[in-house]
Short mmCIF file of C-alpha atoms and ligand atoms in Angstrom, two decimals:
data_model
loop_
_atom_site.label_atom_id
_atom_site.label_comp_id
_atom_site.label_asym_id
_atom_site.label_seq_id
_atom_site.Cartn_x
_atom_site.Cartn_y
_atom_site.Cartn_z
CA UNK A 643 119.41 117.71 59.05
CA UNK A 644 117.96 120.80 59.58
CA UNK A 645 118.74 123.34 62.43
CA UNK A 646 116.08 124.68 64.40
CA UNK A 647 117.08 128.17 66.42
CA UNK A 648 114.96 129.76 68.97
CA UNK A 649 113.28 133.35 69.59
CA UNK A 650 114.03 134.88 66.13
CA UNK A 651 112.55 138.19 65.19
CA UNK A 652 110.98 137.94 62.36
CA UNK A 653 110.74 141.94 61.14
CA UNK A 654 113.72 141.36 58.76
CA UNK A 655 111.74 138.21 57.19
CA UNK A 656 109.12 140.31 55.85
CA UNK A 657 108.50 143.27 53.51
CA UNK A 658 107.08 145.26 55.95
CA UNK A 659 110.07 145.25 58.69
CA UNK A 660 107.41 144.32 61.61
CA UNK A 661 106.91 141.64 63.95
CA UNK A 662 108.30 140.10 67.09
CA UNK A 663 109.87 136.86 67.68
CA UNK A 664 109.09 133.53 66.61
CA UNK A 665 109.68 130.53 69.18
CA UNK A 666 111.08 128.50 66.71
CA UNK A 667 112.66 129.45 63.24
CA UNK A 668 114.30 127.28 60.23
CA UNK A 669 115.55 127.78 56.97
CA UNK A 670 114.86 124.85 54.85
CA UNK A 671 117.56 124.84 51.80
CA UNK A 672 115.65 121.98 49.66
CA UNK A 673 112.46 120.08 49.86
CA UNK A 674 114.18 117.58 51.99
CA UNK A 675 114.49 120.10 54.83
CA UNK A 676 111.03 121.05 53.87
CA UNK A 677 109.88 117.79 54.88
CA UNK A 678 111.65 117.17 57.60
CA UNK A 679 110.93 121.02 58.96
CA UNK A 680 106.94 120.45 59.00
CA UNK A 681 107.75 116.84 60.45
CA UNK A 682 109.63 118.09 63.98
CA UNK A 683 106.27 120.77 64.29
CA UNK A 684 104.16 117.59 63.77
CA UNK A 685 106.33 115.74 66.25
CA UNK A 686 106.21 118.50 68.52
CA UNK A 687 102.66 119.11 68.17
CA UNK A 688 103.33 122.87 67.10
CA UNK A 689 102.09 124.79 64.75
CA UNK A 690 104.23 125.65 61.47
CA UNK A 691 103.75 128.82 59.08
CA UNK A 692 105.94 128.73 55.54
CA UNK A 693 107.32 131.85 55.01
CA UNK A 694 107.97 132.96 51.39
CA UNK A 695 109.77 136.40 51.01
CA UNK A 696 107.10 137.78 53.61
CA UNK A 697 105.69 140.05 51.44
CA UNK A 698 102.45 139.48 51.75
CA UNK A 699 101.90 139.35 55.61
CA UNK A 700 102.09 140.74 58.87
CA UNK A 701 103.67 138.95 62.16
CA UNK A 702 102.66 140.37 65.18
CA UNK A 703 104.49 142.55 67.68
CA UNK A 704 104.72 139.26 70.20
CA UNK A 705 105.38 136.78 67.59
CA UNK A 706 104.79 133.67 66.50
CA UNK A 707 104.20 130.64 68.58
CA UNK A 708 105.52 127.85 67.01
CA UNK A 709 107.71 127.04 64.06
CA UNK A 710 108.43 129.16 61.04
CA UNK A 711 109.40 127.93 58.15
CA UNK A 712 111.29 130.19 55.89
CA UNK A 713 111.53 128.10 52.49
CA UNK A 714 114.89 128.50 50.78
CA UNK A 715 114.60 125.53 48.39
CA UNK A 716 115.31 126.98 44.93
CA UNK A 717 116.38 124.83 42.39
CA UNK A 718 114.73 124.49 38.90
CA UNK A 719 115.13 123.22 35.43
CA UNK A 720 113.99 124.15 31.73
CA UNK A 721 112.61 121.12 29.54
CA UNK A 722 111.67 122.68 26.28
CA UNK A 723 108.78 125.69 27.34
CA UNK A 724 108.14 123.88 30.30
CA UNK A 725 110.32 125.62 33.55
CA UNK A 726 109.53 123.60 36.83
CA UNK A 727 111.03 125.18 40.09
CA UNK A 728 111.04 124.49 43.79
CA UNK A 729 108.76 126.47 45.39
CA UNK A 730 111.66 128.43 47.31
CA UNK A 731 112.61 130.52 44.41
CA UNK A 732 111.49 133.65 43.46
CA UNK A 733 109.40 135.41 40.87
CA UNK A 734 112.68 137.73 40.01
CA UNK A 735 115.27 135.12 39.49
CA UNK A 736 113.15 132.84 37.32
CA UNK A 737 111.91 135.81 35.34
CA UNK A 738 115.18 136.57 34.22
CA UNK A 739 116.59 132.71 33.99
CA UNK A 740 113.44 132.37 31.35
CA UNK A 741 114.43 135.14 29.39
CA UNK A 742 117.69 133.72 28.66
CA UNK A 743 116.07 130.84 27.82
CA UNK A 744 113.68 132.96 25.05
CA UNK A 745 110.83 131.59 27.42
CA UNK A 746 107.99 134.67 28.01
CA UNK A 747 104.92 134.34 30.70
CA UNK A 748 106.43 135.18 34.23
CA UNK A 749 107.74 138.82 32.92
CA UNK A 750 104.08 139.84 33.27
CA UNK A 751 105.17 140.06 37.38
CA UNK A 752 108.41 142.07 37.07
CA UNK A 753 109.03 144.22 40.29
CA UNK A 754 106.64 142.05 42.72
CA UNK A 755 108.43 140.52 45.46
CA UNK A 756 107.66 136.90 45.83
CA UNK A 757 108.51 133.04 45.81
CA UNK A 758 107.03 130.66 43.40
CA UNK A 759 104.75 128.85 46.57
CA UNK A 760 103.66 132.47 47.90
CA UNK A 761 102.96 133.44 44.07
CA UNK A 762 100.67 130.47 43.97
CA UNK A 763 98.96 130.64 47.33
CA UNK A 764 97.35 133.83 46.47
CA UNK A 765 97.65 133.58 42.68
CA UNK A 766 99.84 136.28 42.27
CA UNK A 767 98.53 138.72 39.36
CA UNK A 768 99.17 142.10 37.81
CA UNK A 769 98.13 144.38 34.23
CA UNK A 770 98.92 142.81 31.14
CA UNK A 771 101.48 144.31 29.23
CA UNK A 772 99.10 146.25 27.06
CA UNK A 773 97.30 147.52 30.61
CA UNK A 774 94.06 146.19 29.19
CA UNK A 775 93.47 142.83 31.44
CA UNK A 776 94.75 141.45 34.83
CA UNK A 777 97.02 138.42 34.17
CA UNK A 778 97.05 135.77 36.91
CA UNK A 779 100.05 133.22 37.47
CA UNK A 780 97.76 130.53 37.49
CA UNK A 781 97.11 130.86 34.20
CA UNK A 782 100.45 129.71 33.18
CA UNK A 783 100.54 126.77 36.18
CA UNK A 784 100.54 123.44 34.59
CA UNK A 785 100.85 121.19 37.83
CA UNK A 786 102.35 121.16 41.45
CA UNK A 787 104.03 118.67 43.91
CA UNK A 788 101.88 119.26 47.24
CA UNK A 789 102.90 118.11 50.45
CA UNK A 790 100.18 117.23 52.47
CA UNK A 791 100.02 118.27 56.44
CA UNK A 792 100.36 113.93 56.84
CA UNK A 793 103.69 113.64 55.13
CA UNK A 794 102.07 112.93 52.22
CA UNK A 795 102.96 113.93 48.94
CA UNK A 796 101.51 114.16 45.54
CA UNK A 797 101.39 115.50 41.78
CA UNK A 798 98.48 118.01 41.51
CA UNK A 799 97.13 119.78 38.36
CA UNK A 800 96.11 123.43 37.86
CA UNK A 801 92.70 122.53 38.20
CA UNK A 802 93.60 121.27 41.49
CA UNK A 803 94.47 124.72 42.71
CA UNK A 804 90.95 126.24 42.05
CA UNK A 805 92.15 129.64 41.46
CA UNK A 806 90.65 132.66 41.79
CA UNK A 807 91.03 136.80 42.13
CA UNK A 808 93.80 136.86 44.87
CA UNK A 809 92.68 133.54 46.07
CA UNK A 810 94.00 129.75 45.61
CA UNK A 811 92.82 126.40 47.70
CA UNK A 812 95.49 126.44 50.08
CA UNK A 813 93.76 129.36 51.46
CA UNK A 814 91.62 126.75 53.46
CA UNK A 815 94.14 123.95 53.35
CA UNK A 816 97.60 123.31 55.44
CA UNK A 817 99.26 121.89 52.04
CA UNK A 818 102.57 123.35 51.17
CA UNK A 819 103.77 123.59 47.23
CA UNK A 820 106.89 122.08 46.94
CA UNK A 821 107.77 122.52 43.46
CA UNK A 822 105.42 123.97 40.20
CA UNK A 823 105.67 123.71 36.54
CA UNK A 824 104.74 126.52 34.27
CA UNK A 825 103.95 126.31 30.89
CA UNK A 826 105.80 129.37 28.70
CA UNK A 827 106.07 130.55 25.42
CA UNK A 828 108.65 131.58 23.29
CA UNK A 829 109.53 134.99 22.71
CA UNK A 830 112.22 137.30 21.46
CA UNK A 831 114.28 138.13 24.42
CA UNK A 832 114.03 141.82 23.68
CA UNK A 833 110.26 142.02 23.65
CA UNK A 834 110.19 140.27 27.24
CA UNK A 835 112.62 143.08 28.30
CA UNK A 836 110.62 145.77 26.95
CA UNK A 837 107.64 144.13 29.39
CA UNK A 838 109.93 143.59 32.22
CA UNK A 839 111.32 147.37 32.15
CA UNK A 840 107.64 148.85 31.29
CA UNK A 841 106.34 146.93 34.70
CA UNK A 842 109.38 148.15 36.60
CA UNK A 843 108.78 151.75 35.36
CA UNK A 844 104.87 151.32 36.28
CA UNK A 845 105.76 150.36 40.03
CA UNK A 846 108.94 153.28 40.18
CA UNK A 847 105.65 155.81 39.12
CA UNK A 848 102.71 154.49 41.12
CA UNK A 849 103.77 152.80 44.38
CA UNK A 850 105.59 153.89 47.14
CA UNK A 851 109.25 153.13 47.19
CA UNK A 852 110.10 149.89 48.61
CA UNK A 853 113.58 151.26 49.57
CA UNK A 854 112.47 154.18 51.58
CA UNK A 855 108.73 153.28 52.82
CA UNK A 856 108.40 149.47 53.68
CA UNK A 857 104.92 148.15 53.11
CA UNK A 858 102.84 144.50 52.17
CA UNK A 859 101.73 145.77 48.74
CA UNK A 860 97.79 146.37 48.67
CA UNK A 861 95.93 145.95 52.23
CA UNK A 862 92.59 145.23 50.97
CA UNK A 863 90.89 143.24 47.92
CA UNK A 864 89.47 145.27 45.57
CA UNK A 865 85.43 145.61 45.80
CA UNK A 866 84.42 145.24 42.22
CA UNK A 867 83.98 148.87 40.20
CA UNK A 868 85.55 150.46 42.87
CA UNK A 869 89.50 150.37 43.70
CA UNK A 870 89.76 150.02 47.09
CA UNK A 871 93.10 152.69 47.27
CA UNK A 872 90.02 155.53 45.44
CA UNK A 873 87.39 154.52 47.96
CA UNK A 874 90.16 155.09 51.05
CA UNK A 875 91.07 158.81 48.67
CA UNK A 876 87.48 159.65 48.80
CA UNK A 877 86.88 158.92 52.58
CA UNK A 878 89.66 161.54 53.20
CA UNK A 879 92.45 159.44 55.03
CA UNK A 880 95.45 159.35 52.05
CA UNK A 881 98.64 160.19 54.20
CA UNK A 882 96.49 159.70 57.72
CA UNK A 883 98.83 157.89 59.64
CA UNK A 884 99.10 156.01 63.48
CA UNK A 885 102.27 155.66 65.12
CA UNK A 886 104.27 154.79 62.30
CA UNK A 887 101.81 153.05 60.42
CA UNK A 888 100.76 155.57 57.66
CA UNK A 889 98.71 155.44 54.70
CA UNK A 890 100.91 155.71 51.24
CA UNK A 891 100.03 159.70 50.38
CA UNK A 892 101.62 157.37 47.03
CA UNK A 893 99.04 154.70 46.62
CA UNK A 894 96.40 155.23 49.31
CA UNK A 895 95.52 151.43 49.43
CA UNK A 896 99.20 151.06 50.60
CA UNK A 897 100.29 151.00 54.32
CA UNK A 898 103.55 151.90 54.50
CA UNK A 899 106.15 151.44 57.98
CA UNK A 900 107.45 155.41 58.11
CA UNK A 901 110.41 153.45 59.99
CA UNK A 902 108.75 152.66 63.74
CA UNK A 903 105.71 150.98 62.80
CA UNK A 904 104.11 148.46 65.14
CA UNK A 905 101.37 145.44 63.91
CA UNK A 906 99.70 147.03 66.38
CA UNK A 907 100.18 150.60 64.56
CA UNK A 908 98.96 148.50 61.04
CA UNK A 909 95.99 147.18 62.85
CA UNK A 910 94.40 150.08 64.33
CA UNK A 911 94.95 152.25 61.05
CA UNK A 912 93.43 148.90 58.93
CA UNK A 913 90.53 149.37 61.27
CA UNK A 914 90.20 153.01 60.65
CA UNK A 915 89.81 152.54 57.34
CA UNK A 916 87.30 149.77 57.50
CA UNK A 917 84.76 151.76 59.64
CA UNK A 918 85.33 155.23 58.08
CA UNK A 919 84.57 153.27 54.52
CA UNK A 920 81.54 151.13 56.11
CA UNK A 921 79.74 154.75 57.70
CA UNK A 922 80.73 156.94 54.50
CA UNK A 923 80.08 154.27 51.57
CA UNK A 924 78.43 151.37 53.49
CA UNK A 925 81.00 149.02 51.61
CA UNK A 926 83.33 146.60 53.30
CA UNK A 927 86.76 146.49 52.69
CA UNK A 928 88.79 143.32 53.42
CA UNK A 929 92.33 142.68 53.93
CA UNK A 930 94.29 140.87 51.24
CA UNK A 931 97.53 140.32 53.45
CA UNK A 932 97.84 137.26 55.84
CA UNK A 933 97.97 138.09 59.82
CA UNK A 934 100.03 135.99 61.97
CA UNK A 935 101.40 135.29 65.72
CA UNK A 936 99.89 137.24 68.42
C1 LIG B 1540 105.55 146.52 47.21
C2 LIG B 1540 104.68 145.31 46.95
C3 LIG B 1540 103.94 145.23 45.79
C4 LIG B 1540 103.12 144.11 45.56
N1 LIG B 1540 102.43 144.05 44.37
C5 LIG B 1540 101.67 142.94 44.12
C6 LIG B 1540 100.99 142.80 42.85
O1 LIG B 1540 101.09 143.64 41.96
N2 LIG B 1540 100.24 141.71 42.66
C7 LIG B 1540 100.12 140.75 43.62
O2 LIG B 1540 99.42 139.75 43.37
N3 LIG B 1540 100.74 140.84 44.81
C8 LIG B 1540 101.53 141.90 45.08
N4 LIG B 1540 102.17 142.02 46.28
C9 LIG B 1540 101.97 140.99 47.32
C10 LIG B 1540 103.05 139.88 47.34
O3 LIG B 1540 104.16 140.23 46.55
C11 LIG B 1540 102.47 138.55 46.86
O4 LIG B 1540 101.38 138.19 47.64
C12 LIG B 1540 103.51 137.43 46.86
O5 LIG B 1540 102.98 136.33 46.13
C13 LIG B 1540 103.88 136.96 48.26
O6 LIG B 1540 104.84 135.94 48.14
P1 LIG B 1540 105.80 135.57 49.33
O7 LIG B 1540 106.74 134.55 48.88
O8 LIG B 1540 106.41 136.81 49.92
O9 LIG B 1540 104.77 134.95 50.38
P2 LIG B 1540 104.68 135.23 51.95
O10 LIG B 1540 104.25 136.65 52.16
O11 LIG B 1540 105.92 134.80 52.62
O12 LIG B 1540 103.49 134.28 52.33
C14 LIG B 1540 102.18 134.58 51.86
C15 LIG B 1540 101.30 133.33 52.05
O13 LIG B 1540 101.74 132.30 51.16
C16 LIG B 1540 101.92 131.10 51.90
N5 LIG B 1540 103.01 130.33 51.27
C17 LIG B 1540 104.27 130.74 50.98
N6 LIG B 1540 104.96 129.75 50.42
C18 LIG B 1540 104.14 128.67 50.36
C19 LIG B 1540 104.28 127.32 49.88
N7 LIG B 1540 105.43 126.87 49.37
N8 LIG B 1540 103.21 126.50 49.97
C20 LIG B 1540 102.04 126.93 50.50
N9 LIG B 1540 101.84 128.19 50.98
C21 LIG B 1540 102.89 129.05 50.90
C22 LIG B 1540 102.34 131.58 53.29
O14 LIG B 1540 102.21 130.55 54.25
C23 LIG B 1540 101.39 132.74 53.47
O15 LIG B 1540 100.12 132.30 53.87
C24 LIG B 1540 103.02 143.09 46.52
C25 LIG B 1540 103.78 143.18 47.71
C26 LIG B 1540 104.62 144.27 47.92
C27 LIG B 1540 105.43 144.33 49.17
#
């Protein structure tokens, strides 16, 4: 039986530190609570959101009206080079669980903060080890349990997912990943290391520190041939900042909370950027982070 509580702030759920209350908050420990989480919204005809590590959005400064869903299910098991996980778990953990098992594919995301279902929803990707390609989880997906909006659920493939650059179906869908299989390949322990400390050192040099400047990763998509962080350099606003919203003087396609950012802070400064881009370079940058609540 899950346990609802009411009027939780919801800035220490996410990466950023930002946003106001939601009406209704649960952690769901296993894919039972899951269920039963996203059937009390139904009941209740209210909306639900599931929340991952948060890293990837940003809650407004009056909340969330409705239910959020913070997914805590994290079991998982190895069956030869096939790991299959609850969608609750993160990136990190399974990274180095694989590597004990001499299993090599999720080391490619070392250092980004994330759950298995929020990896998939966007199709989480980074450099290859060798710098020369982006990598995309998907790749390695070999099939989902989905749980559909109805109560429904079902065994999905990868082809199912319909993956793309930052992008996955359940961009337009309400379906929740329950659990996901990836296919790996074994490797000598110390060569996934090697990966997992040369990604970790990449992040330590070129983005700002978590620890010190919070932040969603990149605002905006990239715009193809042109990194959207060089494009913001070039218009002149690296290190322009509103309230405490600033942009990274690090990574200039970073926002990053100097410590009293507000949404509304995020929003205005997002805005900036979009219009001083559009009248400089007549190119439209769009935000790769997910807004929620009011
Ligand atoms: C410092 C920093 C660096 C980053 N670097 C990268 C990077 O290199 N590459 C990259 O791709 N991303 C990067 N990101 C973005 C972020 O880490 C990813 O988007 C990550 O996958 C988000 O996962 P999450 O669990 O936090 O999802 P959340 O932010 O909690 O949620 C994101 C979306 O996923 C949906 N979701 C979550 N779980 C499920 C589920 N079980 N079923 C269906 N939908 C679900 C949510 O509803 C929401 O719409 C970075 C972020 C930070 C803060």
């Amino acid at each position: 039986m899950v346990t609802m509580q009411q009027n939780v702030l919801l800035a220490p759920y996410t990466t950023f530190h930002i946003g106001g209350p939601a009406d209704y908050f649960v952690i769901a420990a296993s894919l039972e609570d899951l269920k039963e989480a996203v059937s009390w919204a139904n009941k209740n005809t209210m909306p639900y959101f599931i929340l991952g590590t948060g890293a990837n959005i940003l809650v407004g400064d009056r909340g969330y009206r409705g239910v959020i869903i913070k997914n805590e299910a994290k079991l998982y098991e190895f069956a030869g080079n096939l790991l299959t996980t609850q969608s609750g778990q993160t990136i990190a953990e399974l990274i180095q669980r694989s590597k004990e098992q001499s299993l090599s594919g999720l080391e490619d995301f070392a250092g980004i903060i994330s759950t298995v279902g929020g990896a998939l929803w966007q199709n989480l990707h980074f450099l290859s080890a060798d710098r020369s390609k982006t990598v995309y989880i998907g790749d390695i997906v070999e099939g989902a349990t989905i749980l559909y909006e109805n109560g429904r659920v079902e065994e999905v493939n990868k082809a199912y997912f319909q993956f793309g650059y930052d992008t996955s179906v359940l961009h337009k869908t309400k379906e929740i990943v329950m659990s996901a299989t990836f296919r790996l390949t074994f490797k000598n322990p110390d060569e996934i290391q090697k990966t997992i400390d040369a990604n970790i050192a990449w992040r330590a040099e070129k983005h700002p520190k978590d620890a010190i400047h919070c932040s969603a990763g990149s605002i905006f998509r990239k715009i193809e041939g042109y990194g959207a962080g060089r494009l913001i350099e070039q218009v002149g606003l690296r290190g322009y900042q509103i309230g405490g919203a600033q942009i990274s003087p690090v990574h200039a396609n970073f926002i990053v909370n100097t410590g009293s950012a507000t949404a509304h802070d995020v929003i205005s400064l997002i805005q900036l950027v979009q219009k001083t881009v559009k009248d400089h370079m007549n190119l439209e940058l769009e935000p790769e982070i997910t807004f929620i609540g009011e």
